[in-house]
Amino acid sequence: MSEILLDVKHLVKYFKNKKGTLHAVDDVSFSIQRGRTLGIVGESGCGKSTTGRCILRLQEPTSGQIIFEGKDILALKRNELRKVREEMQIIFQDPFSSLNPRKTVSELIGEPMRLHGRYHSSQERDVKVLRLMDIVGLAPRFVNSYPHELDGGRRQRIGIARALALEPKFIVCDEPVSALDVSIQAQILNLLKDLQTTMGLTYIFITHDLSVVNYFSDDILVMYLGKMMEKAPSEKLFENPLHPYTKALLSAIPVPSIHNRPERILLQGEITSPVNPPPGCRFAPRCPHCMECCLQETPAYVEVETDHFVACHLYGRDPK
Ligand code: SF4
């Protein structure tokens, strides 16, 4: 078995607001082996992006441990964290809003190297910028272009080049293709896959789209209102989903053939408020299998078969 690069233990992120405490990420734990991809899926507000940002300490977690290459990054001092940050990068969903419109492609890609004191001369940095542009498939003629002069796919290539500039080991890809045209999505996904192979990168791939995550991920974690619902190797999750929420998500994926199309599970009921959520399963108000116990006890997250984890009272306990 290959080495674990990232180990997240009991990660919690709460936000206090006027109404109470918003449970954005609630006791999330997982590990990722070097060179592999964990897909995190769920609807908007499930905590997937907050999880990614807490791992990079772009948001400070409320509690938990984030062990990267054996170091607990929540315990690191500023200088140590700066060093580790070079190895942990992010690709954002909307390349346009994440890029400074007043900077050229060259400046944008060169910026991380400048801020981290890489390369002594601007000439050396320019050579590296051109190399990165080549790696991500941006023609050299765009080197002095501004973001607004480029299409969405090219802007996302700038975002990828920036993420690669410091030669990271780990990248959080936060909905990297959802703002792009369908025709360009496949190109960017293929690029990310190729980069993973050639550079040995480890990814967290965050998306609301299960069909994309299946193509991209070795393992998939399904989240709902800050909680882990199910996690399994991608193939297993698609072949044998256990959690009622995962089944509903999978039933919504468009299938080309009318013969193999699974029946769509339409979720009804109110979504539980993530502010001071009540005890019990957070999915209960929308779950077609809800039982008495689901309203009282939070289901434990248990391994029901090898590498297949689920948090649901239908598994691993005798229903009352
Ligand atoms: Fe449904 Fe109960 Fe399972 Fe929650 S614990 S998903 S309410 S069956």
CSV table of C-alpha atoms and ligand atoms in Angstrom, one decimal:
chain,number,residue,atom,x,y,z
A,1,MET,CA,0.0,0.0,0.0
A,2,SER,CA,1.3,3.4,-0.9
A,3,GLU,CA,2.1,6.1,1.7
A,4,ILE,CA,-0.5,8.4,3.2
A,5,LEU,CA,0.1,12.0,2.2
A,6,LEU,CA,-2.8,13.7,4.0
A,7,ASP,CA,-4.7,12.5,7.1
A,8,VAL,CA,-7.6,14.6,8.2
A,9,LYS,CA,-8.9,13.8,11.7
A,10,HIS,CA,-12.2,14.9,13.2
A,11,LEU,CA,-12.2,18.2,11.3
A,12,VAL,CA,-14.7,20.7,12.6
A,13,LYS,CA,-15.6,24.2,11.3
A,14,TYR,CA,-18.3,26.2,13.0
A,15,PHE,CA,-19.4,29.7,12.3
A,16,LYS,CA,-21.1,31.8,14.9
A,17,ASN,CA,-23.9,34.0,13.7
A,18,LYS,CA,-26.8,35.9,15.2
A,19,LYS,CA,-29.0,32.8,15.1
A,20,GLY,CA,-26.5,30.4,16.7
A,21,THR,CA,-23.7,28.2,15.5
A,22,LEU,CA,-23.6,27.1,11.9
A,23,HIS,CA,-22.1,23.6,11.6
A,24,ALA,CA,-20.4,23.9,8.2
A,25,VAL,CA,-18.0,20.9,8.7
A,26,ASP,CA,-18.8,18.5,11.5
A,27,ASP,CA,-16.4,15.7,12.4
A,28,VAL,CA,-14.9,14.9,9.0
A,29,SER,CA,-12.1,12.3,8.8
A,30,PHE,CA,-10.3,10.7,5.9
A,31,SER,CA,-6.9,10.0,4.5
A,32,ILE,CA,-5.5,10.2,1.0
A,33,GLN,CA,-2.6,8.2,-0.4
A,34,ARG,CA,0.1,9.9,-2.4
A,35,GLY,CA,-0.7,10.2,-6.1
A,36,ARG,CA,-4.4,9.5,-5.6
A,37,THR,CA,-7.6,11.5,-5.9
A,38,LEU,CA,-10.4,11.8,-3.3
A,39,GLY,CA,-13.6,13.3,-4.8
A,40,ILE,CA,-15.8,15.1,-2.3
A,41,VAL,CA,-19.4,15.5,-3.5
A,42,GLY,CA,-22.6,17.0,-2.3
A,43,GLU,CA,-25.1,19.8,-2.8
A,44,SER,CA,-24.3,23.4,-2.2
A,45,GLY,CA,-23.8,24.0,1.6
A,46,CYS,CA,-22.7,20.5,2.3
A,47,GLY,CA,-19.3,21.7,3.6
A,48,LYS,CA,-17.2,20.3,0.8
A,49,SER,CA,-15.5,23.6,-0.1
A,50,THR,CA,-15.1,24.6,3.5
A,51,THR,CA,-13.4,21.3,4.1
A,52,GLY,CA,-10.9,22.0,1.3
A,53,ARG,CA,-10.2,25.5,2.5
A,54,CYS,CA,-9.7,24.4,6.1
A,55,ILE,CA,-7.1,21.8,4.9
A,56,LEU,CA,-5.1,24.6,3.3
A,57,ARG,CA,-5.8,26.9,6.3
A,58,LEU,CA,-7.4,29.5,4.1
A,59,GLN,CA,-10.1,29.2,6.8
A,60,GLU,CA,-9.0,28.3,10.4
A,61,PRO,CA,-10.7,25.1,11.5
A,62,THR,CA,-12.6,25.1,14.8
A,63,SER,CA,-10.9,21.8,15.8
A,64,GLY,CA,-9.4,18.7,14.5
A,65,GLN,CA,-6.0,17.6,13.0
A,66,ILE,CA,-4.7,17.9,9.5
A,67,ILE,CA,-1.6,15.8,9.1
A,68,PHE,CA,0.4,16.5,5.9
A,69,GLU,CA,3.5,14.4,5.3
A,70,GLY,CA,3.5,13.6,9.1
A,71,LYS,CA,3.2,17.2,10.3
A,72,ASP,CA,0.1,18.6,11.9
A,73,ILE,CA,-0.3,21.8,10.0
A,74,LEU,CA,-2.7,23.3,12.6
A,75,ALA,CA,0.2,23.2,15.0
A,76,LEU,CA,2.7,24.9,12.6
A,77,LYS,CA,4.1,28.4,13.2
A,78,ARG,CA,3.8,31.1,10.6
A,79,ASN,CA,7.2,30.4,8.9
A,80,GLU,CA,6.7,26.6,8.9
A,81,LEU,CA,3.2,27.0,7.5
A,82,ARG,CA,4.5,29.2,4.7
A,83,LYS,CA,6.9,26.4,3.6
A,84,VAL,CA,4.2,23.8,3.8
A,85,ARG,CA,1.8,26.0,1.8
A,86,GLU,CA,4.1,25.8,-1.2
A,87,GLU,CA,3.3,22.1,-1.3
A,88,MET,CA,-0.4,22.5,-0.9
A,89,GLN,CA,-2.3,24.5,-3.6
A,90,ILE,CA,-5.8,25.3,-4.8
A,91,ILE,CA,-7.5,25.7,-8.1
A,92,PHE,CA,-10.6,27.8,-7.8
A,93,GLN,CA,-14.0,27.3,-9.5
A,94,ASP,CA,-14.2,30.7,-11.1
A,95,PRO,CA,-10.9,31.6,-12.8
A,96,PHE,CA,-12.1,35.1,-13.7
A,97,SER,CA,-12.8,36.2,-10.2
A,98,SER,CA,-9.7,34.6,-8.7
A,99,LEU,CA,-7.4,36.4,-11.2
A,100,ASN,CA,-6.4,40.0,-10.8
A,101,PRO,CA,-7.8,41.6,-14.0
A,102,ARG,CA,-4.9,44.2,-14.1
A,103,LYS,CA,-2.2,41.6,-14.4
A,104,THR,CA,-0.9,39.9,-17.5
A,105,VAL,CA,-0.7,36.1,-17.9
A,106,SER,CA,3.0,36.4,-17.2
A,107,GLU,CA,2.6,38.4,-14.0
A,108,LEU,CA,-0.2,36.1,-12.8
A,109,ILE,CA,1.7,32.9,-13.3
A,110,GLY,CA,5.0,34.4,-12.0
A,111,GLU,CA,3.4,35.9,-8.9
A,112,PRO,CA,3.5,32.8,-6.6
A,113,MET,CA,7.2,32.4,-7.4
A,114,ARG,CA,7.9,36.1,-6.8
A,115,LEU,CA,6.1,36.0,-3.4
A,116,HIS,CA,7.9,32.9,-2.3
A,117,GLY,CA,11.3,34.2,-3.4
A,118,ARG,CA,11.8,31.5,-6.1
A,119,TYR,CA,14.4,32.4,-8.7
A,120,HIS,CA,16.9,35.2,-8.3
A,121,SER,CA,16.2,37.1,-11.6
A,122,SER,CA,13.0,38.0,-13.4
A,123,GLN,CA,14.6,36.3,-16.5
A,124,GLU,CA,14.8,33.0,-14.8
A,125,ARG,CA,11.2,33.4,-13.7
A,126,ASP,CA,10.1,34.3,-17.2
A,127,VAL,CA,11.6,31.1,-18.5
A,128,LYS,CA,9.7,29.2,-15.8
A,129,VAL,CA,6.5,31.0,-16.7
A,130,LEU,CA,6.8,30.0,-20.4
A,131,ARG,CA,7.5,26.4,-19.3
A,132,LEU,CA,4.4,26.4,-17.1
A,133,MET,CA,2.3,27.8,-20.0
A,134,ASP,CA,3.6,25.0,-22.2
A,135,ILE,CA,2.7,22.4,-19.5
A,136,VAL,CA,-0.9,23.7,-19.2
A,137,GLY,CA,-1.4,24.2,-22.9
A,138,LEU,CA,-1.4,28.0,-23.1
A,139,ALA,CA,0.3,29.3,-26.3
A,140,PRO,CA,3.2,31.7,-25.7
A,141,ARG,CA,1.4,34.4,-27.7
A,142,PHE,CA,-0.8,34.9,-24.6
A,143,VAL,CA,2.0,35.8,-22.3
A,144,ASN,CA,1.2,39.5,-22.3
A,145,SER,CA,-2.6,39.1,-22.4
A,146,TYR,CA,-5.0,40.1,-19.7
A,147,PRO,CA,-7.6,37.6,-18.2
A,148,HIS,CA,-10.6,39.4,-19.9
A,149,GLU,CA,-9.0,38.8,-23.3
A,150,LEU,CA,-9.1,35.0,-22.8
A,151,ASP,CA,-11.9,32.5,-22.8
A,152,GLY,CA,-12.9,30.5,-19.7
A,153,GLY,CA,-10.8,27.5,-20.5
A,154,ARG,CA,-7.6,29.5,-21.0
A,155,ARG,CA,-8.3,31.4,-17.8
A,156,GLN,CA,-8.6,28.2,-15.9
A,157,ARG,CA,-5.3,27.1,-17.5
A,158,ILE,CA,-3.7,30.2,-15.9
A,159,GLY,CA,-5.2,29.1,-12.5
A,160,ILE,CA,-3.7,25.7,-13.0
A,161,ALA,CA,-0.3,27.1,-13.9
A,162,ARG,CA,-0.4,29.3,-10.8
A,163,ALA,CA,-1.2,26.3,-8.7
A,164,LEU,CA,1.8,24.4,-10.3
A,165,ALA,CA,4.2,27.3,-10.0
A,166,LEU,CA,5.7,26.2,-6.7
A,167,GLU,CA,5.8,22.5,-7.6
A,168,PRO,CA,3.2,21.3,-5.1
A,169,LYS,CA,2.5,17.8,-4.0
A,170,PHE,CA,-1.1,18.3,-3.2
A,171,ILE,CA,-3.9,20.4,-4.9
A,172,VAL,CA,-7.4,21.1,-3.9
A,173,CYS,CA,-9.4,21.4,-7.1
A,174,ASP,CA,-12.6,23.3,-6.0
A,175,GLU,CA,-15.2,22.8,-8.7
A,176,PRO,CA,-12.5,23.5,-11.3
A,177,VAL,CA,-14.8,22.9,-14.3
A,178,SER,CA,-18.2,23.9,-13.2
A,179,ALA,CA,-17.9,27.4,-14.5
A,180,LEU,CA,-16.8,26.2,-17.9
A,181,ASP,CA,-18.6,25.3,-21.1
A,182,VAL,CA,-19.2,21.5,-21.4
A,183,SER,CA,-16.9,21.4,-24.5
A,184,ILE,CA,-14.0,22.8,-22.5
A,185,GLN,CA,-14.7,20.8,-19.3
A,186,ALA,CA,-13.3,17.5,-20.8
A,187,GLN,CA,-10.1,19.3,-21.9
A,188,ILE,CA,-9.4,20.7,-18.4
A,189,LEU,CA,-10.2,17.4,-16.7
A,190,ASN,CA,-7.8,15.6,-19.1
A,191,LEU,CA,-5.1,18.1,-18.4
A,192,LEU,CA,-5.5,17.7,-14.6
A,193,LYS,CA,-5.3,13.9,-15.1
A,194,ASP,CA,-2.2,14.1,-17.2
A,195,LEU,CA,-0.5,16.4,-14.7
A,196,GLN,CA,-1.3,14.0,-11.9
A,197,THR,CA,0.4,11.2,-13.9
A,198,THR,CA,3.5,13.2,-14.9
A,199,MET,CA,4.0,15.1,-11.6
A,200,GLY,CA,2.7,12.5,-9.1
A,201,LEU,CA,0.2,15.0,-7.7
A,202,THR,CA,-2.4,14.1,-5.1
A,203,TYR,CA,-5.8,15.8,-5.4
A,204,ILE,CA,-9.0,16.5,-3.6
A,205,PHE,CA,-11.5,17.1,-6.3
A,206,ILE,CA,-14.6,19.0,-5.0
A,207,THR,CA,-17.7,19.0,-7.1
A,208,HIS,CA,-21.5,18.8,-7.0
A,209,ASP,CA,-21.5,16.7,-10.2
A,210,LEU,CA,-21.2,12.9,-9.5
A,211,SER,CA,-20.6,12.1,-13.2
A,212,VAL,CA,-17.5,14.2,-13.2
A,213,VAL,CA,-16.2,12.9,-9.9
A,214,ASN,CA,-16.5,9.3,-11.1
A,215,TYR,CA,-14.3,10.0,-14.1
A,216,PHE,CA,-11.7,11.7,-11.9
A,217,SER,CA,-11.5,10.1,-8.5
A,218,ASP,CA,-10.1,6.9,-7.0
A,219,ASP,CA,-12.4,7.3,-3.9
A,220,ILE,CA,-15.5,9.4,-3.3
A,221,LEU,CA,-16.7,11.0,-0.1
A,222,VAL,CA,-20.4,12.1,-0.1
A,223,MET,CA,-21.2,14.9,2.3
A,224,TYR,CA,-24.5,16.4,3.5
A,225,LEU,CA,-24.9,19.4,5.7
A,226,GLY,CA,-21.4,19.2,7.0
A,227,LYS,CA,-21.4,15.5,7.8
A,228,MET,CA,-19.9,12.5,6.0
A,229,MET,CA,-22.6,10.3,4.6
A,230,GLU,CA,-20.7,7.7,2.6
A,231,LYS,CA,-17.2,7.0,1.4
A,232,ALA,CA,-16.0,4.2,-0.9
A,233,PRO,CA,-13.7,3.5,-3.9
A,234,SER,CA,-15.5,5.2,-6.9
A,235,GLU,CA,-16.4,1.9,-8.7
A,236,LYS,CA,-17.9,0.5,-5.5
A,237,LEU,CA,-19.9,3.6,-4.8
A,238,PHE,CA,-21.4,3.6,-8.2
A,239,GLU,CA,-22.1,-0.1,-8.3
A,240,ASN,CA,-23.5,-0.4,-4.8
A,241,PRO,CA,-24.4,2.9,-3.2
A,242,LEU,CA,-25.8,2.3,0.3
A,243,HIS,CA,-26.8,5.7,1.7
A,244,PRO,CA,-30.2,6.9,0.6
A,245,TYR,CA,-28.7,10.3,-0.2
A,246,THR,CA,-26.0,8.8,-2.4
A,247,LYS,CA,-28.7,6.8,-4.2
A,248,ALA,CA,-30.7,10.0,-4.8
A,249,LEU,CA,-27.7,11.8,-6.2
A,250,LEU,CA,-26.8,8.9,-8.5
A,251,SER,CA,-30.4,8.6,-9.8
A,252,ALA,CA,-30.1,12.2,-11.0
A,253,ILE,CA,-27.1,11.5,-13.3
A,254,PRO,CA,-28.3,11.6,-17.0
A,255,VAL,CA,-27.9,8.2,-18.7
A,256,PRO,CA,-27.7,8.1,-22.5
A,257,SER,CA,-29.7,4.8,-22.8
A,258,ILE,CA,-33.4,4.8,-21.9
A,259,HIS,CA,-33.1,1.1,-21.1
A,260,ASN,CA,-30.6,1.3,-18.3
A,261,ARG,CA,-31.9,4.5,-16.8
A,262,PRO,CA,-32.5,4.1,-13.0
A,263,GLU,CA,-35.7,5.5,-11.6
A,264,ARG,CA,-35.1,9.1,-10.4
A,265,ILE,CA,-35.4,9.5,-6.7
A,266,LEU,CA,-36.9,12.9,-6.0
A,267,LEU,CA,-36.1,14.2,-2.6
A,268,GLN,CA,-38.9,15.9,-0.8
A,269,GLY,CA,-39.1,17.6,2.6
A,270,GLU,CA,-37.4,20.5,4.3
A,271,ILE,CA,-33.6,20.7,4.4
A,272,THR,CA,-32.4,20.7,8.0
A,273,SER,CA,-31.0,24.0,9.1
A,274,PRO,CA,-27.2,23.8,9.6
A,275,VAL,CA,-27.6,26.4,12.4
A,276,ASN,CA,-27.9,24.5,15.7
A,277,PRO,CA,-29.0,21.3,13.9
A,278,PRO,CA,-31.2,19.0,15.9
A,279,PRO,CA,-29.9,15.6,17.1
A,280,GLY,CA,-30.4,12.6,14.8
A,281,CYS,CA,-29.6,12.2,11.1
A,282,ARG,CA,-29.4,15.5,9.2
A,283,PHE,CA,-30.9,13.8,6.1
A,284,ALA,CA,-33.9,12.6,8.0
A,285,PRO,CA,-36.5,15.1,6.8
A,286,ARG,CA,-35.8,14.2,3.2
A,287,CYS,CA,-35.1,10.5,3.6
A,288,PRO,CA,-37.7,8.0,2.2
A,289,HIS,CA,-36.5,5.4,4.8
A,290,CYS,CA,-36.6,7.6,7.9
A,291,MET,CA,-37.3,5.6,11.1
A,292,GLU,CA,-38.0,6.7,14.7
A,293,CYS,CA,-34.4,6.3,15.7
A,294,CYS,CA,-33.2,8.5,12.9
A,295,LEU,CA,-34.8,11.5,14.6
A,296,GLN,CA,-33.1,10.9,17.9
A,297,GLU,CA,-29.6,9.4,17.3
A,298,THR,CA,-26.9,10.6,14.9
A,299,PRO,CA,-25.9,7.5,12.9
A,300,ALA,CA,-22.3,6.4,13.5
A,301,TYR,CA,-20.0,6.4,10.4
A,302,VAL,CA,-19.0,2.8,10.2
A,303,GLU,CA,-17.1,0.5,7.7
A,304,VAL,CA,-19.8,-1.9,6.5
A,305,GLU,CA,-17.5,-3.7,4.1
A,306,THR,CA,-13.8,-3.3,3.2
A,307,ASP,CA,-13.2,0.4,2.4
A,308,HIS,CA,-16.9,1.2,2.3
A,309,PHE,CA,-18.1,3.5,5.0
A,310,VAL,CA,-21.6,4.8,5.6
A,311,ALA,CA,-23.5,6.8,8.3
A,312,CYS,CA,-27.0,5.5,8.2
A,313,HIS,CA,-29.1,3.5,10.7
A,314,LEU,CA,-30.1,1.1,7.9
A,315,TYR,CA,-26.6,-0.4,8.3
A,316,GLY,CA,-24.6,-1.7,11.2
A,317,ARG,CA,-27.5,-1.7,13.7
A,318,ASP,CA,-30.8,-3.4,14.3
A,319,PRO,CA,-33.5,-0.9,13.2
A,320,LYS,CA,-36.1,-0.3,16.0
B,1,SF4,FE1,-32.4,7.8,6.3
B,1,SF4,FE2,-32.3,7.1,8.8
B,1,SF4,FE3,-30.3,6.5,7.2
B,1,SF4,FE4,-30.7,9.0,7.9
B,1,SF4,S1,-30.1,7.3,9.2
B,1,SF4,S2,-30.3,8.3,5.8
B,1,SF4,S3,-32.9,9.1,8.0
B,1,SF4,S4,-32.5,5.8,7.1
